Each structure stands twice: as C-alpha cells, then as structure tokens.
PDB file of C-alpha atoms and ligand atoms in Angstrom:
ATOM      1  CA  MET A 238      18.955 -11.138   4.100  1.00  0.00           C
ATOM      2  CA  SER A 239      15.601 -12.948   4.150  1.00  0.00           C
ATOM      3  CA  GLU A 240      14.354 -15.394   1.517  1.00  0.00           C
ATOM      4  CA  PRO A 241      11.348 -14.808  -0.773  1.00  0.00           C
ATOM      5  CA  LEU A 242       8.212 -16.259   0.839  1.00  0.00           C
ATOM      6  CA  ILE A 243       6.727 -17.173  -2.541  1.00  0.00           C
ATOM      7  CA  LYS A 244       8.831 -18.523  -5.377  1.00  0.00           C
ATOM      8  CA  HIS A 245       6.423 -20.079  -7.912  1.00  0.00           C
ATOM      9  CA  ILE A 246       5.056 -16.700  -9.067  1.00  0.00           C
ATOM     10  CA  TYR A 247       6.262 -13.107  -8.673  1.00  0.00           C
ATOM     11  CA  THR A 248       4.543 -11.103  -5.946  1.00  0.00           C
ATOM     12  CA  ALA A 249       4.882  -7.537  -4.648  1.00  0.00           C
ATOM     13  CA  ASP A 250       3.294  -4.831  -2.474  1.00  0.00           C
ATOM     14  CA  PRO A 251       2.380  -7.221   0.352  1.00  0.00           C
ATOM     15  CA  SER A 252      -0.483  -6.185   2.599  1.00  0.00           C
ATOM     16  CA  ALA A 253      -0.418  -8.589   5.538  1.00  0.00           C
ATOM     17  CA  HIS A 254      -3.212  -9.094   8.065  1.00  0.00           C
ATOM     18  CA  VAL A 255      -3.955 -11.574  10.797  1.00  0.00           C
ATOM     19  CA  PHE A 256      -7.365 -13.135  10.198  1.00  0.00           C
ATOM     20  CA  GLU A 257      -8.629 -16.314  11.896  1.00  0.00           C
ATOM     21  CA  ASN A 258      -5.253 -16.775  13.668  1.00  0.00           C
ATOM     22  CA  LYS A 259      -3.274 -16.950  10.428  1.00  0.00           C
ATOM     23  CA  ILE A 260      -1.203 -14.434   8.511  1.00  0.00           C
ATOM     24  CA  TYR A 261      -2.894 -13.595   5.215  1.00  0.00           C
ATOM     25  CA  ILE A 262      -0.917 -11.791   2.510  1.00  0.00           C
ATOM     26  CA  TYR A 263      -2.653  -9.750  -0.195  1.00  0.00           C
ATOM     27  CA  PRO A 264       0.041  -8.849  -2.748  1.00  0.00           C
ATOM     28  CA  SER A 265       0.222  -7.662  -6.331  1.00  0.00           C
ATOM     29  CA  HIS A 266       0.852 -10.492  -8.809  1.00  0.00           C
ATOM     30  CA  ASP A 267       3.745  -9.389 -11.033  1.00  0.00           C
ATOM     31  CA  VAL A 268       3.847 -10.672 -14.602  1.00  0.00           C
ATOM     32  CA  GLU A 269       6.388 -10.834 -17.404  1.00  0.00           C
ATOM     33  CA  THR A 270       5.903  -8.236 -20.148  1.00  0.00           C
ATOM     34  CA  ASP A 271       7.754  -6.779 -23.127  1.00  0.00           C
ATOM     35  CA  ILE A 272       6.788  -3.244 -22.086  1.00  0.00           C
ATOM     36  CA  GLN A 273       9.935  -1.198 -21.459  1.00  0.00           C
ATOM     37  CA  ASP A 274      10.470   0.413 -18.042  1.00  0.00           C
ATOM     38  CA  ASN A 275       9.162   4.000 -17.902  1.00  0.00           C
ATOM     39  CA  ASP A 276       8.243   6.542 -15.198  1.00  0.00           C
ATOM     40  CA  ASN A 277       4.577   5.916 -15.958  1.00  0.00           C
ATOM     41  CA  GLY A 278       4.949   2.380 -14.608  1.00  0.00           C
ATOM     42  CA  ASP A 279       3.456   0.758 -17.732  1.00  0.00           C
ATOM     43  CA  GLN A 280       5.710  -2.251 -17.171  1.00  0.00           C
ATOM     44  CA  TYR A 281       3.674  -3.100 -14.056  1.00  0.00           C
ATOM     45  CA  ALA A 282       1.012  -4.812 -16.178  1.00  0.00           C
ATOM     46  CA  MET A 283      -0.583  -7.053 -13.568  1.00  0.00           C
ATOM     47  CA  ASN A 284      -4.025  -8.532 -14.219  1.00  0.00           C
ATOM     48  CA  ASP A 285      -5.121 -10.608 -11.225  1.00  0.00           C
ATOM     49  CA  TYR A 286      -4.659 -11.183  -7.503  1.00  0.00           C
ATOM     50  CA  HIS A 287      -3.765 -14.277  -5.491  1.00  0.00           C
ATOM     51  CA  VAL A 288      -4.101 -14.571  -1.700  1.00  0.00           C
ATOM     52  CA  PHE A 289      -1.543 -16.407   0.454  1.00  0.00           C
ATOM     53  CA  SER A 290      -1.594 -17.571   4.051  1.00  0.00           C
ATOM     54  CA  LEU A 291       0.728 -19.059   6.632  1.00  0.00           C
ATOM     55  CA  ASP A 292      -0.094 -20.637  10.003  1.00  0.00           C
ATOM     56  CA  LYS A 293       3.222 -19.856  11.616  1.00  0.00           C
ATOM     57  CA  VAL A 294       6.298 -17.782  10.919  1.00  0.00           C
ATOM     58  CA  GLY A 295       8.712 -19.931   8.948  1.00  0.00           C
ATOM     59  CA  GLY A 296       5.881 -22.315   8.008  1.00  0.00           C
ATOM     60  CA  GLU A 297       4.591 -23.311   4.607  1.00  0.00           C
ATOM     61  CA  VAL A 298       2.929 -20.586   2.544  1.00  0.00           C
ATOM     62  CA  THR A 299      -0.382 -21.621   0.952  1.00  0.00           C
ATOM     63  CA  ASP A 300      -1.418 -20.086  -2.372  1.00  0.00           C
ATOM     64  CA  HIS A 301      -5.216 -19.789  -2.406  1.00  0.00           C
ATOM     65  CA  GLY A 302      -5.196 -19.121  -6.143  1.00  0.00           C
ATOM     66  CA  VAL A 303      -6.756 -16.315  -8.163  1.00  0.00           C
ATOM     67  CA  VAL A 304      -9.281 -14.447  -6.016  1.00  0.00           C
ATOM     68  CA  LEU A 305     -10.043 -11.594  -8.410  1.00  0.00           C
ATOM     69  CA  ALA A 306      -9.180 -11.105 -12.091  1.00  0.00           C
ATOM     70  CA  GLN A 307      -9.277  -8.045 -14.353  1.00  0.00           C
ATOM     71  CA  ALA A 308     -11.910  -9.747 -16.542  1.00  0.00           C
ATOM     72  CA  ASP A 309     -14.271  -9.813 -13.520  1.00  0.00           C
ATOM     73  CA  VAL A 310     -14.238  -6.023 -13.068  1.00  0.00           C
ATOM     74  CA  PRO A 311     -16.259  -4.114 -15.681  1.00  0.00           C
ATOM     75  CA  TRP A 312     -14.708  -0.683 -15.047  1.00  0.00           C
ATOM     76  CA  VAL A 313     -11.040  -1.767 -15.298  1.00  0.00           C
ATOM     77  CA  SER A 314      -8.903  -1.370 -18.425  1.00  0.00           C
ATOM     78  CA  LYS A 315      -5.532  -2.512 -17.050  1.00  0.00           C
ATOM     79  CA  GLN A 316      -2.949  -2.575 -14.252  1.00  0.00           C
ATOM     80  CA  LEU A 317      -4.246  -4.169 -11.059  1.00  0.00           C
ATOM     81  CA  TRP A 318      -1.760  -2.608  -8.655  1.00  0.00           C
ATOM     82  CA  ALA A 319      -1.122  -2.826  -4.906  1.00  0.00           C
ATOM     83  CA  PRO A 320      -4.203  -4.092  -2.999  1.00  0.00           C
ATOM     84  CA  ASP A 321      -5.200  -4.289   0.647  1.00  0.00           C
ATOM     85  CA  ALA A 322      -7.840  -6.181   2.608  1.00  0.00           C
ATOM     86  CA  ALA A 323      -9.995  -5.536   5.668  1.00  0.00           C
ATOM     87  CA  PHE A 324     -12.520  -7.343   7.850  1.00  0.00           C
ATOM     88  CA  LYS A 325     -15.640  -5.825   9.314  1.00  0.00           C
ATOM     89  CA  ASP A 326     -18.992  -7.193  10.511  1.00  0.00           C
ATOM     90  CA  GLY A 327     -18.423 -10.701   9.176  1.00  0.00           C
ATOM     91  CA  LYS A 328     -17.273  -9.713   5.672  1.00  0.00           C
ATOM     92  CA  TYR A 329     -13.847  -9.415   4.048  1.00  0.00           C
ATOM     93  CA  TYR A 330     -13.095  -6.558   1.693  1.00  0.00           C
ATOM     94  CA  LEU A 331     -10.399  -6.355  -0.985  1.00  0.00           C
ATOM     95  CA  TYR A 332      -9.441  -2.823  -2.045  1.00  0.00           C
ATOM     96  CA  PHE A 333      -7.520  -2.487  -5.302  1.00  0.00           C
ATOM     97  CA  PRO A 334      -6.338   0.265  -7.653  1.00  0.00           C
ATOM     98  CA  ALA A 335      -6.570  -0.072 -11.422  1.00  0.00           C
ATOM     99  CA  ARG A 336      -6.899   2.114 -14.479  1.00  0.00           C
ATOM    100  CA  ASP A 337     -10.430   2.787 -15.647  1.00  0.00           C
ATOM    101  CA  LYS A 338     -11.404   2.861 -19.332  1.00  0.00           C
ATOM    102  CA  GLU A 339     -10.205   6.490 -19.590  1.00  0.00           C
ATOM    103  CA  GLY A 340      -6.784   5.624 -18.161  1.00  0.00           C
ATOM    104  CA  ALA A 341      -7.299   7.206 -14.725  1.00  0.00           C
ATOM    105  CA  PHE A 342      -6.435   5.153 -11.667  1.00  0.00           C
ATOM    106  CA  ARG A 343      -9.441   4.498  -9.402  1.00  0.00           C
ATOM    107  CA  ILE A 344      -9.910   2.307  -6.365  1.00  0.00           C
ATOM    108  CA  GLY A 345     -12.265  -0.631  -6.468  1.00  0.00           C
ATOM    109  CA  VAL A 346     -13.686  -2.816  -3.732  1.00  0.00           C
ATOM    110  CA  ALA A 347     -14.629  -6.489  -3.806  1.00  0.00           C
ATOM    111  CA  VAL A 348     -16.398  -8.423  -1.031  1.00  0.00           C
ATOM    112  CA  GLY A 349     -16.052 -11.989   0.215  1.00  0.00           C
ATOM    113  CA  ASP A 350     -17.078 -14.283   3.064  1.00  0.00           C
ATOM    114  CA  SER A 351     -13.596 -15.659   3.714  1.00  0.00           C
ATOM    115  CA  PRO A 352     -10.123 -14.094   4.069  1.00  0.00           C
ATOM    116  CA  GLN A 353      -8.935 -16.373   1.272  1.00  0.00           C
ATOM    117  CA  GLY A 354     -11.546 -15.075  -1.166  1.00  0.00           C
ATOM    118  CA  PRO A 355     -12.934 -15.233  -3.751  1.00  0.00           C
ATOM    119  CA  PHE A 356     -14.046 -11.601  -3.838  1.00  0.00           C
ATOM    120  CA  GLN A 357     -16.996 -10.234  -5.784  1.00  0.00           C
ATOM    121  CA  PRO A 358     -16.204  -6.764  -7.164  1.00  0.00           C
ATOM    122  CA  ASP A 359     -18.593  -3.838  -7.211  1.00  0.00           C
ATOM    123  CA  PRO A 360     -19.365  -2.919 -10.841  1.00  0.00           C
ATOM    124  CA  GLU A 361     -18.020   0.636 -10.436  1.00  0.00           C
ATOM    125  CA  PRO A 362     -15.007   2.013  -8.549  1.00  0.00           C
ATOM    126  CA  ILE A 363     -15.571   3.544  -5.123  1.00  0.00           C
ATOM    127  CA  PRO A 364     -17.288   6.859  -5.949  1.00  0.00           C
ATOM    128  CA  GLY A 365     -14.840   9.753  -5.704  1.00  0.00           C
ATOM    129  CA  SER A 366     -11.787   7.499  -5.404  1.00  0.00           C
ATOM    130  CA  TYR A 367      -8.585   8.144  -7.319  1.00  0.00           C
ATOM    131  CA  SER A 368      -4.858   7.335  -7.540  1.00  0.00           C
ATOM    132  CA  ILE A 369      -3.318   4.127  -6.169  1.00  0.00           C
ATOM    133  CA  ASP A 370      -2.167   2.030  -3.219  1.00  0.00           C
ATOM    134  CA  PRO A 371      -5.225   1.804  -0.958  1.00  0.00           C
ATOM    135  CA  ALA A 372      -4.594   0.767   2.647  1.00  0.00           C
ATOM    136  CA  CYS A 373      -7.616   0.140   4.851  1.00  0.00           C
ATOM    137  CA  PHE A 374      -7.261   0.542   8.613  1.00  0.00           C
ATOM    138  CA  VAL A 375     -10.086  -0.460  10.965  1.00  0.00           C
ATOM    139  CA  ASP A 376      -9.599   1.219  14.328  1.00  0.00           C
ATOM    140  CA  ASP A 377     -10.478  -0.293  17.718  1.00  0.00           C
ATOM    141  CA  ASP A 378     -13.804   1.566  17.675  1.00  0.00           C
ATOM    142  CA  GLY A 379     -14.756  -0.100  14.374  1.00  0.00           C
ATOM    143  CA  LYS A 380     -14.327   3.065  12.288  1.00  0.00           C
ATOM    144  CA  ALA A 381     -12.600   2.315   8.978  1.00  0.00           C
ATOM    145  CA  TYR A 382     -10.190   4.600   7.112  1.00  0.00           C
ATOM    146  CA  LEU A 383      -8.884   4.305   3.563  1.00  0.00           C
ATOM    147  CA  TYR A 384      -5.416   5.761   2.912  1.00  0.00           C
ATOM    148  CA  PHE A 385      -4.226   6.092  -0.666  1.00  0.00           C
ATOM    149  CA  GLY A 386      -2.195   8.025  -3.215  1.00  0.00           C
ATOM    150  CA  GLY A 387       0.950   7.819  -5.269  1.00  0.00           C
ATOM    151  CA  ILE A 388       2.807  10.379  -7.368  1.00  0.00           C
ATOM    152  CA  TRP A 389       4.311   9.938 -10.869  1.00  0.00           C
ATOM    153  CA  GLY A 390       2.560   6.873 -12.425  1.00  0.00           C
ATOM    154  CA  GLY A 391       0.091   6.883  -9.519  1.00  0.00           C
ATOM    155  CA  GLN A 392      -1.361  10.199 -10.841  1.00  0.00           C
ATOM    156  CA  LEU A 393      -1.781  11.958  -7.480  1.00  0.00           C
ATOM    157  CA  GLN A 394      -0.382  15.121  -9.127  1.00  0.00           C
ATOM    158  CA  CYS A 395      -3.440  15.107 -11.428  1.00  0.00           C
ATOM    159  CA  TRP A 396      -5.810  15.634  -8.486  1.00  0.00           C
ATOM    160  CA  THR A 397      -4.657  18.905  -6.889  1.00  0.00           C
ATOM    161  CA  THR A 398      -7.921  20.657  -7.812  1.00  0.00           C
ATOM    162  CA  GLY A 399     -10.174  17.802  -6.698  1.00  0.00           C
ATOM    163  CA  LYS A 400     -10.898  16.883 -10.347  1.00  0.00           C
ATOM    164  CA  TYR A 401      -8.823  14.688 -12.668  1.00  0.00           C
ATOM    165  CA  ASP A 402      -6.539  16.824 -14.810  1.00  0.00           C
ATOM    166  CA  ALA A 403      -4.600  14.589 -17.201  1.00  0.00           C
ATOM    167  CA  LYS A 404      -2.559  17.620 -18.346  1.00  0.00           C
ATOM    168  CA  ALA A 405      -1.107  17.957 -14.832  1.00  0.00           C
ATOM    169  CA  TYR A 406       0.538  14.531 -15.197  1.00  0.00           C
ATOM    170  CA  SER A 407       3.971  15.933 -15.961  1.00  0.00           C
ATOM    171  CA  ASN A 408       3.848  18.146 -12.842  1.00  0.00           C
ATOM    172  CA  MET A 409       5.378  15.171 -11.076  1.00  0.00           C
ATOM    173  CA  GLU A 410       6.127  17.378  -8.136  1.00  0.00           C
ATOM    174  CA  ALA A 411       5.557  20.974  -7.229  1.00  0.00           C
ATOM    175  CA  SER A 412       8.688  23.137  -7.069  1.00  0.00           C
ATOM    176  CA  GLY A 413      11.283  22.545  -4.373  1.00  0.00           C
ATOM    177  CA  ASP A 414      10.269  24.851  -1.531  1.00  0.00           C
ATOM    178  CA  SER A 415       6.563  24.190  -1.771  1.00  0.00           C
ATOM    179  CA  PRO A 416       4.925  21.573   0.431  1.00  0.00           C
ATOM    180  CA  ALA A 417       5.077  18.043  -0.963  1.00  0.00           C
ATOM    181  CA  LEU A 418       1.954  16.393  -2.320  1.00  0.00           C
ATOM    182  CA  LEU A 419       0.238  14.600   0.547  1.00  0.00           C
ATOM    183  CA  PRO A 420      -1.296  11.153   0.859  1.00  0.00           C
ATOM    184  CA  ARG A 421      -5.062  11.048   1.127  1.00  0.00           C
ATOM    185  CA  VAL A 422      -7.371   9.635   3.785  1.00  0.00           C
ATOM    186  CA  ALA A 423     -11.097   8.990   3.661  1.00  0.00           C
ATOM    187  CA  VAL A 424     -13.456   7.683   6.310  1.00  0.00           C
ATOM    188  CA  LEU A 425     -15.408   4.711   4.981  1.00  0.00           C
ATOM    189  CA  GLU A 426     -19.137   4.304   5.471  1.00  0.00           C
ATOM    190  CA  ASP A 427     -20.191   1.412   7.720  1.00  0.00           C
ATOM    191  CA  GLY A 428     -20.794  -0.715   4.612  1.00  0.00           C
ATOM    192  CA  MET A 429     -17.076  -0.320   3.721  1.00  0.00           C
ATOM    193  CA  ARG A 430     -17.825   0.332   0.031  1.00  0.00           C
ATOM    194  CA  THR A 431     -18.321   4.089  -0.072  1.00  0.00           C
ATOM    195  CA  ILE A 432     -16.604   7.166   1.331  1.00  0.00           C
ATOM    196  CA  ASN A 433     -18.230   9.145   4.122  1.00  0.00           C
ATOM    197  CA  GLY A 434     -17.620  12.886   3.693  1.00  0.00           C
ATOM    198  CA  ASP A 435     -14.649  14.519   2.009  1.00  0.00           C
ATOM    199  CA  ILE A 436     -11.318  12.993   1.086  1.00  0.00           C
ATOM    200  CA  LYS A 437      -8.670  14.754   3.160  1.00  0.00           C
ATOM    201  CA  GLU A 438      -4.938  15.322   2.874  1.00  0.00           C
ATOM    202  CA  LEU A 439      -2.837  13.593   5.525  1.00  0.00           C
ATOM    203  CA  ALA A 440      -0.277  16.060   6.845  1.00  0.00           C
ATOM    204  CA  ILE A 441       3.295  14.816   7.358  1.00  0.00           C
ATOM    205  CA  LEU A 442       5.281  17.361   9.372  1.00  0.00           C
ATOM    206  CA  ASP A 443       8.891  17.741  10.402  1.00  0.00           C
ATOM    207  CA  VAL A 444       9.839  18.126  14.095  1.00  0.00           C
ATOM    208  CA  ASP A 445       9.221  21.883  13.829  1.00  0.00           C
ATOM    209  CA  GLY A 446       5.626  21.294  12.777  1.00  0.00           C
ATOM    210  CA  LYS A 447       6.212  22.316   9.152  1.00  0.00           C
ATOM    211  CA  LEU A 448       4.989  20.293   6.161  1.00  0.00           C
ATOM    212  CA  LEU A 449       7.754  18.366   4.388  1.00  0.00           C
ATOM    213  CA  HIS A 450       8.810  19.998   1.131  1.00  0.00           C
ATOM    214  CA  SER A 451       8.697  18.596  -2.410  1.00  0.00           C
ATOM    215  CA  SER A 452      12.490  18.766  -2.655  1.00  0.00           C
ATOM    216  CA  ASP A 453      12.859  16.627   0.464  1.00  0.00           C
ATOM    217  CA  HIS A 454      13.003  13.413  -1.573  1.00  0.00           C
ATOM    218  CA  ASP A 455      14.481  11.411   1.313  1.00  0.00           C
ATOM    219  CA  ARG A 456      11.432  12.014   3.519  1.00  0.00           C
ATOM    220  CA  ARG A 457       8.410  13.164   1.500  1.00  0.00           C
ATOM    221  CA  PHE A 458       5.518  10.829   0.616  1.00  0.00           C
ATOM    222  CA  PHE A 459       5.615   9.099  -2.782  1.00  0.00           C
ATOM    223  CA  GLU A 460       3.347   5.985  -2.543  1.00  0.00           C
ATOM    224  CA  ALA A 461       2.690   2.765  -0.568  1.00  0.00           C
ATOM    225  CA  ALA A 462       0.642   4.053   2.387  1.00  0.00           C
ATOM    226  CA  TRP A 463       0.208   1.815   5.430  1.00  0.00           C
ATOM    227  CA  MET A 464      -1.365   2.473   8.819  1.00  0.00           C
ATOM    228  CA  HIS A 465      -0.990   0.535  12.034  1.00  0.00           C
ATOM    229  CA  LYS A 466      -1.515   1.302  15.696  1.00  0.00           C
ATOM    230  CA  LYS A 467       0.633   0.346  18.641  1.00  0.00           C
ATOM    231  CA  ASP A 468       0.087   1.316  22.280  1.00  0.00           C
ATOM    232  CA  GLY A 469      -2.362   4.043  21.250  1.00  0.00           C
ATOM    233  CA  THR A 470       0.022   5.647  18.734  1.00  0.00           C
ATOM    234  CA  TYR A 471      -0.866   5.708  15.035  1.00  0.00           C
ATOM    235  CA  TYR A 472       2.002   4.845  12.691  1.00  0.00           C
ATOM    236  CA  PHE A 473       1.685   6.003   9.084  1.00  0.00           C
ATOM    237  CA  SER A 474       4.378   4.480   6.858  1.00  0.00           C
ATOM    238  CA  TYR A 475       5.137   4.921   3.167  1.00  0.00           C
ATOM    239  CA  SER A 476       7.694   4.788   0.371  1.00  0.00           C
ATOM    240  CA  THR A 477       9.744   7.799  -0.724  1.00  0.00           C
ATOM    241  CA  GLY A 478       9.771   6.433  -4.284  1.00  0.00           C
ATOM    242  CA  ASP A 479      12.739   7.845  -6.206  1.00  0.00           C
ATOM    243  CA  THR A 480      14.971   7.639  -3.118  1.00  0.00           C
ATOM    244  CA  HIS A 481      13.666   4.138  -2.333  1.00  0.00           C
ATOM    245  CA  TYR A 482      13.221   4.396   1.460  1.00  0.00           C
ATOM    246  CA  LEU A 483      10.430   3.045   3.623  1.00  0.00           C
ATOM    247  CA  CYS A 484       9.728   5.769   6.201  1.00  0.00           C
ATOM    248  CA  TYR A 485       7.232   6.365   8.972  1.00  0.00           C
ATOM    249  CA  ALA A 486       5.560   9.155  10.884  1.00  0.00           C
ATOM    250  CA  THR A 487       3.506   9.013  14.073  1.00  0.00           C
ATOM    251  CA  GLY A 488       0.414  10.791  15.344  1.00  0.00           C
ATOM    252  CA  ASP A 489      -2.403  10.755  17.886  1.00  0.00           C
ATOM    253  CA  SER A 490      -5.264  10.459  15.396  1.00  0.00           C
ATOM    254  CA  PRO A 491      -5.822   8.304  12.297  1.00  0.00           C
ATOM    255  CA  LEU A 492      -6.548  11.554  10.441  1.00  0.00           C
ATOM    256  CA  GLY A 493      -3.242  13.127  11.438  1.00  0.00           C
ATOM    257  CA  PRO A 494      -1.254  15.264  11.597  1.00  0.00           C
ATOM    258  CA  PHE A 495       1.751  12.943  11.566  1.00  0.00           C
ATOM    259  CA  THR A 496       5.325  13.788  12.508  1.00  0.00           C
ATOM    260  CA  TYR A 497       8.162  12.243  10.540  1.00  0.00           C
ATOM    261  CA  ARG A 498      10.125   9.801  12.721  1.00  0.00           C
ATOM    262  CA  GLY A 499      12.602   7.964  10.498  1.00  0.00           C
ATOM    263  CA  ARG A 500      13.338   5.106   8.156  1.00  0.00           C
ATOM    264  CA  ILE A 501      12.202   1.511   8.472  1.00  0.00           C
ATOM    265  CA  LEU A 502      14.080   0.036   5.521  1.00  0.00           C
ATOM    266  CA  GLU A 503      16.972   1.129   3.321  1.00  0.00           C
ATOM    267  CA  PRO A 504      16.654   0.665  -0.477  1.00  0.00           C
ATOM    268  CA  VAL A 505      16.164  -2.905  -1.651  1.00  0.00           C
ATOM    269  CA  LEU A 506      17.207  -4.434  -4.982  1.00  0.00           C
ATOM    270  CA  GLY A 507      14.781  -2.938  -7.544  1.00  0.00           C
ATOM    271  CA  TRP A 508      13.189   0.462  -8.062  1.00  0.00           C
ATOM    272  CA  THR A 509      10.044   0.129  -5.958  1.00  0.00           C
ATOM    273  CA  THR A 510       9.726  -0.525  -2.254  1.00  0.00           C
ATOM    274  CA  HIS A 511       6.395  -1.240  -0.568  1.00  0.00           C
ATOM    275  CA  HIS A 512       5.407  -2.848   2.705  1.00  0.00           C
ATOM    276  CA  SER A 513       2.985  -3.601   5.508  1.00  0.00           C
ATOM    277  CA  ILE A 514       3.408  -4.046   9.263  1.00  0.00           C
ATOM    278  CA  VAL A 515       1.425  -6.506  11.355  1.00  0.00           C
ATOM    279  CA  GLU A 516       1.471  -8.081  14.824  1.00  0.00           C
ATOM    280  CA  PHE A 517       1.268 -11.874  15.008  1.00  0.00           C
ATOM    281  CA  GLN A 518       1.461 -13.918  18.201  1.00  0.00           C
ATOM    282  CA  GLY A 519       3.037 -11.074  20.174  1.00  0.00           C
ATOM    283  CA  LYS A 520       5.739 -10.155  17.658  1.00  0.00           C
ATOM    284  CA  TRP A 521       5.753  -7.506  14.934  1.00  0.00           C
ATOM    285  CA  TYR A 522       6.672  -8.129  11.302  1.00  0.00           C
ATOM    286  CA  LEU A 523       7.543  -6.040   8.268  1.00  0.00           C
ATOM    287  CA  PHE A 524       6.391  -7.468   4.938  1.00  0.00           C
ATOM    288  CA  TYR A 525       8.163  -5.977   1.909  1.00  0.00           C
ATOM    289  CA  HIS A 526       9.441  -6.955  -1.511  1.00  0.00           C
ATOM    290  CA  ASP A 527      12.593  -6.882  -3.587  1.00  0.00           C
ATOM    291  CA  CYS A 528      13.738  -8.133  -6.985  1.00  0.00           C
ATOM    292  CA  SER A 529      16.307 -10.702  -5.845  1.00  0.00           C
ATOM    293  CA  LEU A 530      14.363 -13.719  -7.207  1.00  0.00           C
ATOM    294  CA  SER A 531      14.278 -12.215 -10.728  1.00  0.00           C
ATOM    295  CA  GLY A 532      17.899 -11.084 -10.551  1.00  0.00           C
ATOM    296  CA  GLY A 533      16.940  -7.407 -10.403  1.00  0.00           C
ATOM    297  CA  VAL A 534      14.109  -7.059 -12.950  1.00  0.00           C
ATOM    298  CA  ASN A 535      12.167  -4.077 -11.582  1.00  0.00           C
ATOM    299  CA  HIS A 536       8.692  -5.351 -12.386  1.00  0.00           C
ATOM    300  CA  LEU A 537       9.301  -8.941 -11.210  1.00  0.00           C
ATOM    301  CA  ARG A 538       9.344  -8.757  -7.435  1.00  0.00           C
ATOM    302  CA  SER A 539       9.057 -11.160  -4.517  1.00  0.00           C
ATOM    303  CA  VAL A 540       7.520 -10.778  -1.094  1.00  0.00           C
ATOM    304  CA  LYS A 541       9.667 -11.174   2.014  1.00  0.00           C
ATOM    305  CA  MET A 542       9.185 -10.678   5.755  1.00  0.00           C
ATOM    306  CA  ARG A 543      11.379  -9.585   8.661  1.00  0.00           C
ATOM    307  CA  GLU A 544      10.754  -9.206  12.359  1.00  0.00           C
ATOM    308  CA  ILE A 545      10.809  -5.679  13.727  1.00  0.00           C
ATOM    309  CA  TYR A 546      10.640  -4.251  17.234  1.00  0.00           C
ATOM    310  CA  TYR A 547       9.908  -0.931  18.927  1.00  0.00           C
ATOM    311  CA  ASN A 548      12.437   0.671  21.234  1.00  0.00           C
ATOM    312  CA  ASP A 549      11.479   2.523  24.425  1.00  0.00           C
ATOM    313  CA  SER A 550      10.829   5.710  22.409  1.00  0.00           C
ATOM    314  CA  GLY A 551       8.427   3.881  20.091  1.00  0.00           C
ATOM    315  CA  GLU A 552      10.894   3.929  17.193  1.00  0.00           C
ATOM    316  CA  ILE A 553      10.668   1.085  14.696  1.00  0.00           C
ATOM    317  CA  LYS A 554      13.829  -1.031  14.384  1.00  0.00           C
ATOM    318  CA  LEU A 555      14.637  -4.065  12.279  1.00  0.00           C
ATOM    319  CA  SER A 556      15.379  -7.097  14.408  1.00  0.00           C
ATOM    320  CA  PRO A 557      18.874  -8.480  13.836  1.00  0.00           C
TER     321      PRO A 557
HETATM  322  O1  FUB B 675       3.061  -2.597  -7.993  1.00  0.00           O
HETATM  323  C1  FUB B 675       2.800  -1.421  -8.730  1.00  0.00           C
HETATM  324  C2  FUB B 675       3.222  -0.223  -7.980  1.00  0.00           C
HETATM  325  O2  FUB B 675       4.612  -0.308  -7.679  1.00  0.00           O
HETATM  326  C3  FUB B 675       2.575  -0.064  -6.626  1.00  0.00           C
HETATM  327  O3  FUB B 675       1.262   0.384  -6.685  1.00  0.00           O
HETATM  328  C4  FUB B 675       3.544   0.846  -5.988  1.00  0.00           C
HETATM  329  O4  FUB B 675       3.396   0.997  -4.616  1.00  0.00           O
HETATM  330  C5  FUB B 675       4.860   0.241  -6.388  1.00  0.00           C
HETATM  331  O5  FUB B 675       5.230  -0.810  -5.532  1.00  0.00           O
END
C-alpha cells in the first residue's frame, strides 16, 4: 500500500507528465463541503488547481501553489474537476472541465510559459467541448488529441444527439444490451485551443470485435480517460465508475478502435478511481488516488503513485 504523495491538502485525479526532467502532477484540489454525497457529484465542489512536481521518485514533492482559480475564468459557475496538461511548441496548456453558467460541463483551456504555471485561461470554453475529464495526448508526430467524457454527473448521456439535452440526464445508461456510451476524442488544432473537425466516439471492443454493452459495468467506459503510447501501441485507460476498476484497451491508432485488455487497478478506498500513466527515467508509473488520508470521505482524496511494468504480451501489471 503506497503513501499519499501530498498530505497538506486533498488532491485527486492526478495527471502526471514529465516536463523538463521532472515529474509534474496536475490534480484536482478537493475541498471540504457540507454538500451531501449524490450521484450528480455535487459534493465535488472544487474551485482551484495547484501544480506539484518531484525531481526523483521518493523525493520531496513541491507544491507550486494555485495556478488557476475559478474566479479567473469568466465562463465557469462551479466545480473545477479533473484537469490535464500538455506541452507543444514552447507553451504549456492546462485543460480543465467545469460547469458553465447554465450548469453544463464544458472544457476550458489555459496557457502558460512554464509547467508549474500560472496559466491564463481563455475567456470561453473550447468551442464545441462538453462533459468532463479531458486528457491531452501529443503523439510523436506532434499531432494532439483531446480525450474526454464521463457518464452520470459528467453528463455524457446528455450529448447523444450532438446537442446538450438536460432532460436526458436521468438516462444514465442506455438499456443493457445496447452498446455502452463511448468516450470522445477530438483532434486539436495546432494552436491547441480549438478542435479540428468533428468530435468522434472512441470505440472500445471486446475480443470478438463487438462494442462493449451498457450492462457490462465491469468493463464499459465511465470516466477518467487517459492515453499513453508504448512501443508503438496506444493504450487507452479509464475508470468503470460504479464498479470502481481502472481498465485499459489497446489499439494501433490514437483514434481507435481499441480492444479491451484488462484491469490495471482493483477498487480503492472511496467511490471514485482516476489515474494517469507516465514513463520517467526508464520506468513506468501509475498515478491514482484513494481516500485513505481522509479516512474514507469520498470527496476528500489523496494522490498516490505505484510502479507498473509491461509483460511480454504488452499487458500492464502492478509492480510488487
Ligand atoms: O474529481 C471529480 C470527478 O471525480 C472526476 O472528474 C472524475 O473522474 C472522478 O474522479
């Protein structure tokens, strides 16, 4: 059992990247609230982001302070949820989901000159963006992809027609034998702040090439998208939400299709599970969170890390 990396504040949804030879962590900043737990996720009432870094595994973790606050973003009404960061052409980009003034989740982008921020937000969300949990992946050819989506409180079920339908909120999932709702992927323009072309669904198939079904709660996508690449294979990983697994699927293209391969992590203490995977100095690490530091309070989480490895078949395994 690993120890929380950060103990002076609560942190969750860690997106880890190696920038300038250090590990940088871009997490959510969990806060205390009187709001009761509900399926909408109202108790996740976060309102700013900190950035953290470490020079070496096991070394001291530096808190770079608040790099973006709700008050700095004109379009946001509440709930700064799981962010991610990316680097391209000399600039650093912070992608973050939040509710707009109408209560719909959108994805914003903020730009900075350093991996430790601060980040200056665009005044409007990324045009056409929706739902939660953005993960930005910049491929070896420099092309950048934004993965996103989350069901239940993440509102992905409200976007099946391409337009926001608040009335579809309670259609948490389509009926059992129908294909599960799929995560989304968009190609980013070179400037990293707008989407190029259409937002697409990212297919997650079983070994027979069939889409996973809505009733397949142990394997279907719920939230917490992450993309990484190893030895030419694209790994798309995610949370199954109500069954609390971190799973992954592999493919030959960043746009899919992906084939389900297995679980990375069993349920942790707390309802949510969310992660990132990054290579640092020749080893691979899983960043994740649990609620051990708060004694099991679902909305007060703490970031942890564990080494992982890949077996000869390319399967992800936790290191002992
Ligand atoms: O932190 C708020 C939400 O909880 C995230 O957006 C989800 O992935 C889940 O971890």
